[in-house]
Coordinates of C-alpha atoms and ligand atoms in Angstrom, one line a residue:
Chain A
M1 CA 31.0 6.7 -5.1
T2 CA 28.3 5.1 -7.2
T3 CA 27.5 6.9 -10.5
L4 CA 24.0 8.1 -11.0
H5 CA 22.2 6.4 -13.9
S6 CA 18.8 6.9 -15.3
F7 CA 17.8 3.6 -13.7
S8 CA 19.3 4.4 -10.2
Q9 CA 16.8 4.3 -7.4
P10 CA 18.0 6.9 -4.9
R11 CA 16.9 6.8 -1.3
L12 CA 17.7 8.6 1.9
A13 CA 20.6 6.9 3.6
A14 CA 20.2 5.2 7.0
G15 CA 19.5 7.8 9.7
C16 CA 18.7 10.6 7.3
R17 CA 15.2 12.0 7.1
L18 CA 13.1 14.8 5.8
R19 CA 11.5 17.0 8.4
E20 CA 8.4 18.8 7.2
M21 CA 6.6 20.8 9.8
E22 CA 3.9 23.3 9.3
G23 CA 5.1 26.9 8.9
E24 CA 8.7 26.1 8.2
P25 CA 10.8 25.2 5.2
A26 CA 11.5 21.5 4.8
T27 CA 14.8 20.4 6.5
L28 CA 16.9 17.4 5.9
L29 CA 18.2 15.9 9.1
F30 CA 21.2 13.6 9.3
P31 CA 23.8 12.5 11.9
E32 CA 26.2 15.4 11.6
G33 CA 23.8 18.2 10.8
I34 CA 21.0 19.6 8.8
L35 CA 20.3 21.1 5.4
R36 CA 17.5 23.6 5.0
L37 CA 15.9 22.9 1.6
K38 CA 15.1 25.6 -0.8
G39 CA 12.8 25.4 -3.8
P40 CA 12.3 22.0 -5.3
G41 CA 14.8 20.3 -3.0
A42 CA 12.1 18.8 -0.8
E43 CA 10.1 17.8 -3.9
I44 CA 13.0 15.8 -5.1
L45 CA 13.9 14.2 -1.8
R46 CA 10.3 13.2 -1.1
R47 CA 10.6 11.1 -4.3
C48 CA 13.9 9.5 -3.3
D49 CA 12.1 6.5 -1.9
G50 CA 14.2 3.7 -3.3
Q51 CA 11.4 2.9 -5.7
R52 CA 11.3 5.6 -8.2
T53 CA 14.2 5.7 -10.7
F54 CA 16.2 8.8 -11.4
A55 CA 14.5 9.1 -14.8
E56 CA 11.1 9.0 -13.1
I57 CA 12.0 11.6 -10.6
V58 CA 13.2 13.9 -13.3
A59 CA 10.1 13.4 -15.3
E60 CA 7.8 14.2 -12.3
I61 CA 9.7 17.3 -11.5
Q62 CA 9.7 18.4 -15.1
A63 CA 5.9 17.9 -15.2
Q64 CA 5.6 20.1 -12.1
Y65 CA 7.8 22.9 -13.3
R66 CA 6.6 23.3 -16.9
S67 CA 8.0 26.7 -17.5
A68 CA 11.6 25.7 -16.8
D69 CA 14.0 24.2 -19.3
P70 CA 13.6 20.4 -18.9
R71 CA 17.3 19.8 -19.6
Q72 CA 18.3 22.3 -17.0
I73 CA 16.0 20.5 -14.5
E74 CA 17.6 17.2 -15.2
H75 CA 21.1 18.7 -14.8
D76 CA 20.1 20.4 -11.6
I77 CA 18.6 17.3 -10.0
E78 CA 21.7 15.3 -11.1
S79 CA 24.1 17.7 -9.4
F80 CA 21.9 18.0 -6.3
L81 CA 21.8 14.2 -5.8
D82 CA 25.5 14.0 -6.5
R83 CA 26.2 16.5 -3.8
L84 CA 24.0 14.7 -1.3
Q85 CA 25.6 11.4 -2.1
K86 CA 29.0 12.9 -1.3
R87 CA 27.6 14.0 2.0
R88 CA 26.3 10.4 2.5
V89 CA 22.7 11.6 2.8
I90 CA 21.4 9.5 0.0
D91 CA 22.3 6.1 -1.3
L92 CA 22.1 5.2 -5.0
Chain B
M1 CA 20.3 38.1 19.5
S2 CA 21.7 34.6 19.0
T3 CA 19.6 32.1 17.0
A4 CA 18.3 28.9 18.6
P5 CA 20.7 26.2 19.7
L6 CA 21.2 23.7 16.9
A7 CA 21.4 20.8 19.3
L8 CA 20.4 19.9 22.9
I9 CA 22.8 17.6 24.7
A10 CA 20.8 15.8 27.3
E11 CA 22.9 14.1 29.9
L12 CA 20.2 11.9 31.2
T13 CA 22.1 10.4 34.1
H14 CA 25.6 10.2 35.5
R15 CA 25.2 6.5 36.4
C16 CA 27.3 4.2 34.2
P17 CA 28.3 0.5 34.5
L18 CA 31.7 1.5 33.1
R19 CA 34.4 3.5 34.9
C20 CA 36.5 4.8 32.0
V21 CA 39.7 6.6 33.0
Y22 CA 39.1 9.2 30.3
C23 CA 35.5 9.9 31.2
S24 CA 34.8 13.7 30.7
N25 CA 32.0 13.7 33.3
P26 CA 32.6 16.0 36.2
L27 CA 34.3 14.6 39.3
E28 CA 31.3 15.6 41.2
L29 CA 28.6 13.3 39.7
R30 CA 24.9 13.9 40.1
A31 CA 23.1 11.4 42.3
R32 CA 20.2 9.3 41.0
S33 CA 17.9 11.1 43.5
E34 CA 18.8 14.4 41.8
E35 CA 17.9 13.2 38.3
L36 CA 15.1 14.9 36.3
S37 CA 11.7 13.1 36.0
T38 CA 10.5 11.8 32.7
E39 CA 7.9 14.6 32.5
T40 CA 10.6 17.3 33.0
W41 CA 12.7 15.8 30.2
V42 CA 9.7 15.6 27.9
R43 CA 8.9 19.2 28.6
A44 CA 12.6 20.2 28.0
F45 CA 12.5 18.4 24.6
E46 CA 9.3 20.2 23.6
E47 CA 10.7 23.5 24.6
A48 CA 13.9 22.9 22.7
A49 CA 11.9 22.0 19.6
Q50 CA 9.8 25.2 20.0
L51 CA 12.9 27.2 20.3
G52 CA 14.1 25.8 16.9
T53 CA 16.5 23.1 18.0
L54 CA 16.7 20.3 15.6
H55 CA 18.9 17.6 17.2
V56 CA 19.0 16.0 20.6
H57 CA 21.9 13.9 21.8
L58 CA 21.0 11.6 24.6
T59 CA 24.1 10.9 26.6
G60 CA 25.3 10.4 30.2
G61 CA 26.8 8.6 32.0
E62 CA 25.0 5.7 30.3
P63 CA 21.6 6.7 29.1
L64 CA 20.5 3.1 29.1
A65 CA 20.7 3.3 32.9
R66 CA 17.4 5.2 32.7
G67 CA 14.5 2.8 32.6
D68 CA 12.4 5.5 30.8
L69 CA 14.8 5.8 27.8
T70 CA 12.3 4.5 25.3
P71 CA 9.5 7.0 26.3
L72 CA 12.2 9.7 26.2
V73 CA 13.2 8.8 22.7
L74 CA 9.5 8.8 21.7
A75 CA 9.0 12.2 23.2
A76 CA 12.0 13.7 21.6
R77 CA 11.1 12.3 18.2
S78 CA 7.4 13.4 18.6
A79 CA 8.7 16.9 19.3
G80 CA 10.3 16.7 15.9
L81 CA 13.9 16.3 17.1
Y82 CA 16.5 14.2 15.3
T83 CA 17.4 11.7 18.1
N84 CA 20.8 10.4 18.7
L85 CA 21.8 8.0 21.4
I86 CA 25.4 8.0 22.7
T87 CA 26.0 4.8 24.5
S88 CA 28.5 2.2 25.8
G89 CA 26.0 -0.4 24.7
I90 CA 25.9 -2.0 28.1
G91 CA 22.3 -2.8 28.9
L92 CA 21.2 -3.0 25.3
N93 CA 19.6 -6.2 24.1
E94 CA 17.6 -7.1 21.0
K95 CA 14.3 -6.3 22.6
R96 CA 15.3 -2.9 24.0
L97 CA 17.0 -1.9 20.8
S98 CA 13.9 -2.7 18.7
S99 CA 11.8 -0.7 21.1
L100 CA 14.1 2.3 20.7
V101 CA 14.0 1.9 16.9
E102 CA 10.2 1.7 17.1
A103 CA 10.1 4.9 19.3
G104 CA 11.9 6.7 16.5
L105 CA 15.6 6.7 17.3
D106 CA 17.6 8.0 14.3
H107 CA 21.2 7.5 15.1
I108 CA 23.3 5.5 17.6
Q109 CA 26.9 6.1 18.6
L110 CA 28.5 3.1 20.2
S111 CA 31.9 3.6 21.9
F112 CA 34.8 1.2 22.1
Q113 CA 37.9 1.5 24.3
D114 CA 40.1 -0.7 22.2
A115 CA 40.2 -3.5 19.7
E116 CA 41.5 -6.0 22.1
E117 CA 39.5 -7.2 25.1
S118 CA 41.9 -7.0 27.9
S119 CA 43.2 -3.5 27.1
A120 CA 39.6 -2.3 26.5
D121 CA 38.5 -3.6 29.8
T122 CA 41.5 -2.1 31.6
I123 CA 40.5 1.4 30.3
A124 CA 36.8 0.8 31.0
G125 CA 37.6 -0.5 34.5
C126 CA 35.3 -3.5 34.0
S127 CA 34.6 -6.2 31.6
A128 CA 32.4 -4.8 28.9
H129 CA 34.1 -5.3 25.5
A130 CA 32.6 -8.6 24.5
Q131 CA 29.1 -7.4 25.2
K132 CA 29.7 -4.3 23.2
V133 CA 30.7 -6.4 20.2
A134 CA 27.5 -8.3 20.5
V135 CA 25.5 -5.0 20.6
A136 CA 27.3 -3.7 17.5
Q137 CA 26.1 -6.8 15.7
L138 CA 22.5 -6.1 16.7
I139 CA 22.7 -2.4 15.7
S140 CA 24.1 -3.2 12.2
E141 CA 21.0 -5.2 11.5
T142 CA 18.7 -2.2 12.0
R143 CA 18.1 0.8 9.8
L144 CA 19.7 3.2 12.3
A145 CA 22.6 5.4 11.4
F146 CA 25.5 3.7 13.2
T147 CA 28.6 5.4 14.3
V148 CA 31.5 3.7 16.2
N149 CA 33.3 6.1 18.5
L150 CA 36.9 5.4 19.4
V151 CA 38.7 7.3 22.0
V152 CA 42.4 7.3 21.6
H153 CA 45.3 8.2 23.9
R154 CA 48.8 7.2 24.8
R155 CA 47.8 3.7 25.8
N156 CA 46.2 2.6 22.6
L157 CA 47.4 5.0 19.9
D158 CA 50.1 2.6 18.7
R159 CA 47.4 0.1 17.8
L160 CA 45.3 2.6 15.9
E161 CA 45.5 0.7 12.6
E162 CA 44.3 -2.5 14.3
I163 CA 41.6 -0.6 16.1
I164 CA 40.2 1.0 12.9
S165 CA 40.2 -2.5 11.2
F166 CA 38.3 -3.8 14.2
A167 CA 35.8 -0.9 14.0
E168 CA 35.4 -1.5 10.3
R169 CA 34.3 -5.1 10.9
L170 CA 31.5 -3.8 13.1
R171 CA 29.9 -2.4 9.9
P172 CA 29.2 1.2 10.9
H173 CA 28.4 4.0 8.6
R174 CA 30.8 6.3 10.4
I175 CA 33.8 5.9 12.6
E176 CA 34.6 8.8 14.9
I177 CA 38.2 8.8 16.3
A178 CA 38.6 11.3 19.0
H179 CA 41.6 12.0 21.1
V180 CA 40.9 12.3 24.8
Q181 CA 39.9 15.8 25.9
Y182 CA 41.2 16.8 29.3
Y183 CA 38.2 17.5 31.5
G184 CA 36.8 15.7 34.5
W185 CA 38.3 12.2 35.0
A186 CA 40.5 12.5 32.0
L187 CA 42.3 15.5 33.4
R188 CA 43.0 13.6 36.5
N189 CA 44.6 10.9 34.4
R190 CA 46.2 13.3 32.0
E191 CA 49.8 12.3 32.6
A192 CA 49.1 8.7 31.7
L193 CA 46.8 9.4 28.8
L194 CA 48.5 12.2 26.8
P195 CA 50.2 10.7 23.7
T196 CA 53.7 11.6 22.6
L197 CA 54.3 13.8 19.6
D198 CA 55.5 10.8 17.6
Q199 CA 52.4 8.9 18.4
V200 CA 50.2 11.8 17.3
Q201 CA 52.0 12.3 14.0
E202 CA 51.9 8.6 13.3
S203 CA 48.1 8.5 14.1
V204 CA 47.4 11.3 11.6
A205 CA 49.1 9.2 8.9
V206 CA 47.2 6.1 9.9
V207 CA 43.9 7.9 9.7
E208 CA 44.8 9.3 6.3
R209 CA 45.5 5.8 5.0
A210 CA 42.3 4.5 6.5
K211 CA 40.3 7.3 4.8
E212 CA 41.8 6.3 1.5
R213 CA 41.0 2.6 2.1
L214 CA 37.5 2.8 3.6
K215 CA 35.6 4.6 0.9
G216 CA 32.2 3.4 2.2
I217 CA 32.7 4.5 5.8
K218 CA 33.1 8.1 6.8
I219 CA 35.9 8.7 9.3
D220 CA 35.9 11.8 11.5
F221 CA 39.1 12.5 13.4
V222 CA 39.4 14.9 16.4
T223 CA 43.0 15.7 16.9
P224 CA 44.5 16.4 20.3
D225 CA 44.4 20.1 21.0
Y226 CA 47.5 20.1 23.2
Y227 CA 49.5 19.5 20.1
A228 CA 47.7 22.1 18.0
T229 CA 48.8 25.6 17.1
F230 CA 45.3 27.0 17.6
P231 CA 42.5 25.8 19.9
K232 CA 39.4 23.9 18.9
P233 CA 36.2 26.0 18.4
C234 CA 34.9 24.6 21.6
M235 CA 31.2 23.8 21.4
G236 CA 31.2 25.9 18.3
G237 CA 31.5 29.0 20.5
W238 CA 30.1 29.5 24.0
A239 CA 26.3 29.4 23.9
R240 CA 26.3 29.8 20.2
L241 CA 25.2 26.3 18.9
L242 CA 24.7 23.9 21.7
M243 CA 23.0 23.6 25.1
V244 CA 23.9 20.9 27.6
V245 CA 21.4 19.9 30.3
D246 CA 22.9 17.8 33.1
P247 CA 21.1 15.0 34.9
S248 CA 19.7 17.3 37.6
G249 CA 18.4 19.8 35.0
K250 CA 21.1 22.4 35.2
A251 CA 21.6 24.0 31.8
L252 CA 25.2 24.6 30.8
P253 CA 26.9 26.0 27.6
C254 CA 29.4 23.2 27.7
H255 CA 29.7 19.8 29.5
A256 CA 32.5 21.0 31.7
A257 CA 31.3 24.5 32.4
G258 CA 30.3 23.5 36.0
V259 CA 34.0 23.9 37.0
I260 CA 34.0 27.6 36.3
P261 CA 33.5 29.5 39.5
G262 CA 31.2 32.5 39.7
L263 CA 28.7 31.4 37.1
K264 CA 25.1 30.7 38.0
F265 CA 23.6 27.9 36.0
E266 CA 19.8 27.8 35.8
N267 CA 17.7 24.7 36.1
V268 CA 15.2 23.6 33.4
K269 CA 12.8 22.8 36.3
E270 CA 12.5 26.5 37.1
K271 CA 13.2 28.3 33.9
S272 CA 12.2 27.9 30.3
L273 CA 14.9 26.8 27.8
R274 CA 14.3 29.9 25.8
W275 CA 14.9 32.2 28.8
I276 CA 18.0 30.3 29.7
W277 CA 19.3 30.5 26.2
E278 CA 18.5 34.1 25.6
E279 CA 18.6 35.8 29.0
S280 CA 20.6 33.8 31.6
S281 CA 23.8 35.4 32.7
S282 CA 25.9 32.2 32.4
F283 CA 25.0 31.8 28.8
R284 CA 25.6 35.4 28.0
R285 CA 28.9 35.5 30.0
F286 CA 31.2 34.4 27.1
R287 CA 28.9 34.7 24.2
G288 CA 30.2 36.8 21.3
E289 CA 33.4 38.8 21.6
D290 CA 32.9 41.4 24.3
W291 CA 34.5 39.2 26.9
M292 CA 37.7 38.5 24.9
P293 CA 41.1 39.5 26.2
E294 CA 44.1 40.2 24.0
P295 CA 45.4 38.4 21.9
C296 CA 42.0 37.1 20.9
R297 CA 40.3 40.5 20.8
T298 CA 42.2 41.6 17.7
C299 CA 43.0 38.2 16.3
E300 CA 41.8 37.2 12.9
R301 CA 40.9 33.7 14.0
R302 CA 38.5 34.8 16.7
T303 CA 35.5 34.2 14.4
Q304 CA 36.7 30.6 13.7
D305 CA 37.7 29.4 17.2
F306 CA 36.0 31.9 19.4
G307 CA 39.1 32.1 21.6
G308 CA 38.9 28.4 22.4
C309 CA 37.6 26.6 25.4
R310 CA 36.6 28.6 28.5
C311 CA 36.8 25.5 30.8
Q312 CA 40.3 24.7 29.6
A313 CA 41.3 28.3 30.2
F314 CA 40.1 27.9 33.8
L315 CA 41.4 24.4 34.4
V316 CA 44.9 25.2 33.0
A317 CA 45.4 28.9 33.5
G318 CA 43.1 29.5 36.4
D319 CA 41.1 32.1 34.5
A320 CA 38.0 31.3 32.5
A321 CA 38.3 34.6 30.6
A322 CA 41.8 34.0 29.3
T323 CA 42.7 32.9 25.8
D324 CA 42.7 29.1 25.6
P325 CA 46.2 28.1 26.8
V326 CA 46.6 25.6 24.0
C327 CA 46.7 28.5 21.6
S328 CA 50.3 29.3 20.5
L329 CA 49.5 33.0 21.0
S330 CA 48.3 32.5 24.6
P331 CA 50.5 34.0 27.3
H332 CA 49.8 30.7 29.2
R333 CA 51.0 28.3 26.4
H334 CA 54.1 27.5 28.5
L335 CA 51.8 25.6 30.9
I336 CA 50.8 23.2 28.1
D337 CA 54.3 23.0 26.8
A338 CA 55.6 22.0 30.2
V339 CA 53.2 19.0 30.3
L340 CA 54.2 18.0 26.7
K341 CA 57.8 18.2 27.6
R342 CA 57.3 15.9 30.6
I343 CA 55.4 13.4 28.4
N344 CA 57.8 13.5 25.5
L345 CA 61.0 13.2 27.5
S346 CA 59.9 10.5 29.8
P347 CA 60.1 7.0 28.4
L348 CA 56.6 5.7 27.5
S349 CA 56.7 3.0 30.1
A350 CA 57.5 5.4 32.9
D351 CA 54.5 7.6 32.7
I352 CA 52.5 5.6 35.2
G353 CA 55.6 5.5 37.4
S354 CA 55.4 9.2 38.2
S355 CA 53.5 8.2 41.3
A356 CA 55.3 5.0 41.7
E357 CA 57.5 4.2 44.7
P358 CA 60.8 5.9 44.3
G359 CA 63.5 3.3 43.8
A360 CA 61.1 0.8 42.4
G361 CA 63.9 0.5 39.9
N362 CA 62.2 -1.5 37.3
V363 CA 59.7 1.0 35.9
K364 CA 59.0 -1.3 32.9
A365 CA 57.7 -4.0 35.2
L366 CA 55.2 -1.6 36.5
D367 CA 53.7 -1.1 33.1
T368 CA 51.5 -4.1 33.3
D369 CA 47.7 -4.1 33.3
L370 CA 47.8 -4.7 37.0
A371 CA 50.0 -1.7 37.7
L372 CA 47.7 0.4 35.5
R373 CA 44.6 -0.6 37.3
Q374 CA 46.2 0.3 40.6
R375 CA 47.3 3.7 39.4
W376 CA 44.5 5.0 37.3
A377 CA 41.9 7.2 38.9
Y378 CA 38.9 5.2 37.7
R379 CA 35.7 7.2 37.3
T380 CA 33.4 6.5 40.2
N381 CA 29.6 6.3 40.2
P382 CA 27.2 8.7 41.8
A383 CA 26.8 8.0 45.5
G384 CA 24.3 5.3 46.2
V385 CA 24.9 3.4 43.0
R386 CA 26.2 -0.1 43.4
E387 CA 29.7 -0.3 41.8
R388 CA 30.6 -3.1 39.5
P389 CA 32.9 -5.6 41.1
E390 CA 36.6 -4.7 40.8
L391 CA 38.5 -6.4 38.0
Ligands
SF4_1 S1 32.5 5.9 32.3 FE1 33.0 5.5 30.1 S2 31.1 4.8 29.2 FE2 30.6 5.7 31.2 S3 30.0 7.8 30.7 FE3 32.2 7.9 31.2 S4 33.3 7.6 29.2 FE4 31.1 7.0 29.0
SF4_2 S1 44.6 34.4 20.0 FE1 42.5 33.8 20.5 S2 41.3 34.0 18.6 FE2 43.5 34.0 18.1 S3 43.9 31.9 17.5 FE3 44.4 32.2 19.7 S4 42.6 31.6 20.8 FE4 42.0 31.9 18.7

């Protein structure tokens, strides 16, 4: 496991992709299965492009959800990405 | 009503350059002339996607034997499906691989018979190992998700450690180690393929150690159900998660379901996937719990294993509606135990000798590659397909 740092540039792992079709919630597809994304999950993953850093992703999501506690947002994104890394869906 | 199938398993063809003794394809293989056209497959993929299916597994036989594989991948991907190719790798070169990647292939599963060329080729019934290694190299240079599939059995289980190291050097993201499942050709060769209890226990330990060691590669391990206390949740439950379409277009709830007598399987040429999934009698036959006999009917585990495999119940106990005979609670478990007893009490080298000339005396001497080749029931090819030359 790689530890997530503010300068990490997460990206979808090989063979994992985001499916966004009209009229249905975004779904993450990967070799062993799927994950239906709720709330900001898709917003976060769309930004996991191997370019943006973790800090940048957090800042963008914070800017989008102004009413939520920014520290809570950071914490949620961190645990979301951690979980996905454990399932080998994203690389850090 | 059941929800959509999560995945469509598309058996594009039964043709295959290999002749693996553990092949789970049915003994009666579909001929090339029966195979679905490109257009029908494309329509099936679109119907599956509309139904809500998310994954398609392109398999066979050897899917590369279809000249239209690239357009099929393109069609599946355009329909929005996550596209997985399950292949022996024979027939894949750099050009074809890059056209598949371009068409949108997401994941490739490449199977190996062994780490060592001559044993691998003995199991495959032809010389294929070296080509597969070259193909693995090509795949590891792409952005595809790459899984190496290893099928294990009595003949190679003692080398599992070495086989895993070999697979590791191919640089996959995942290694799937599966014990042979006894359907089709594998059932024919069961006496020679079933491992002993010692081998199975040792293999579990080997896999555990490998998981510890290979942090970067995910290892999936399918244990042999003959040695289990409870059955596998076959196909995730009959007509619950998966739909198989065979090369001729017949839709089945499971690869092996064609062996079950009395079921009428619909063809995707005539009926929509939705109708087959929701309405057809074969898909409804063992869906849910109404069909269950005791002990399943009142068993707590029925929501986890769905009473096990219907095909295995038929193949071993002669009744597709019986509890899976591998279940320790099944009234037919003694049939499995009898096989295990034979396997575990006979010396390893004698297993092929069960059909050997009586009085051959030196059973050990028979246990050579040559003897194996003579005694295995190698998978054939559909009629009309030129066989590879004998070894
Ligand atoms: S013969 Fe071997 S490679 Fe061909 S379909 Fe059967 S198991 Fe797969
Ligand atoms: S009795 Fe039926 S439901 Fe219970 S464990 Fe055995 S197969 Fe599964």
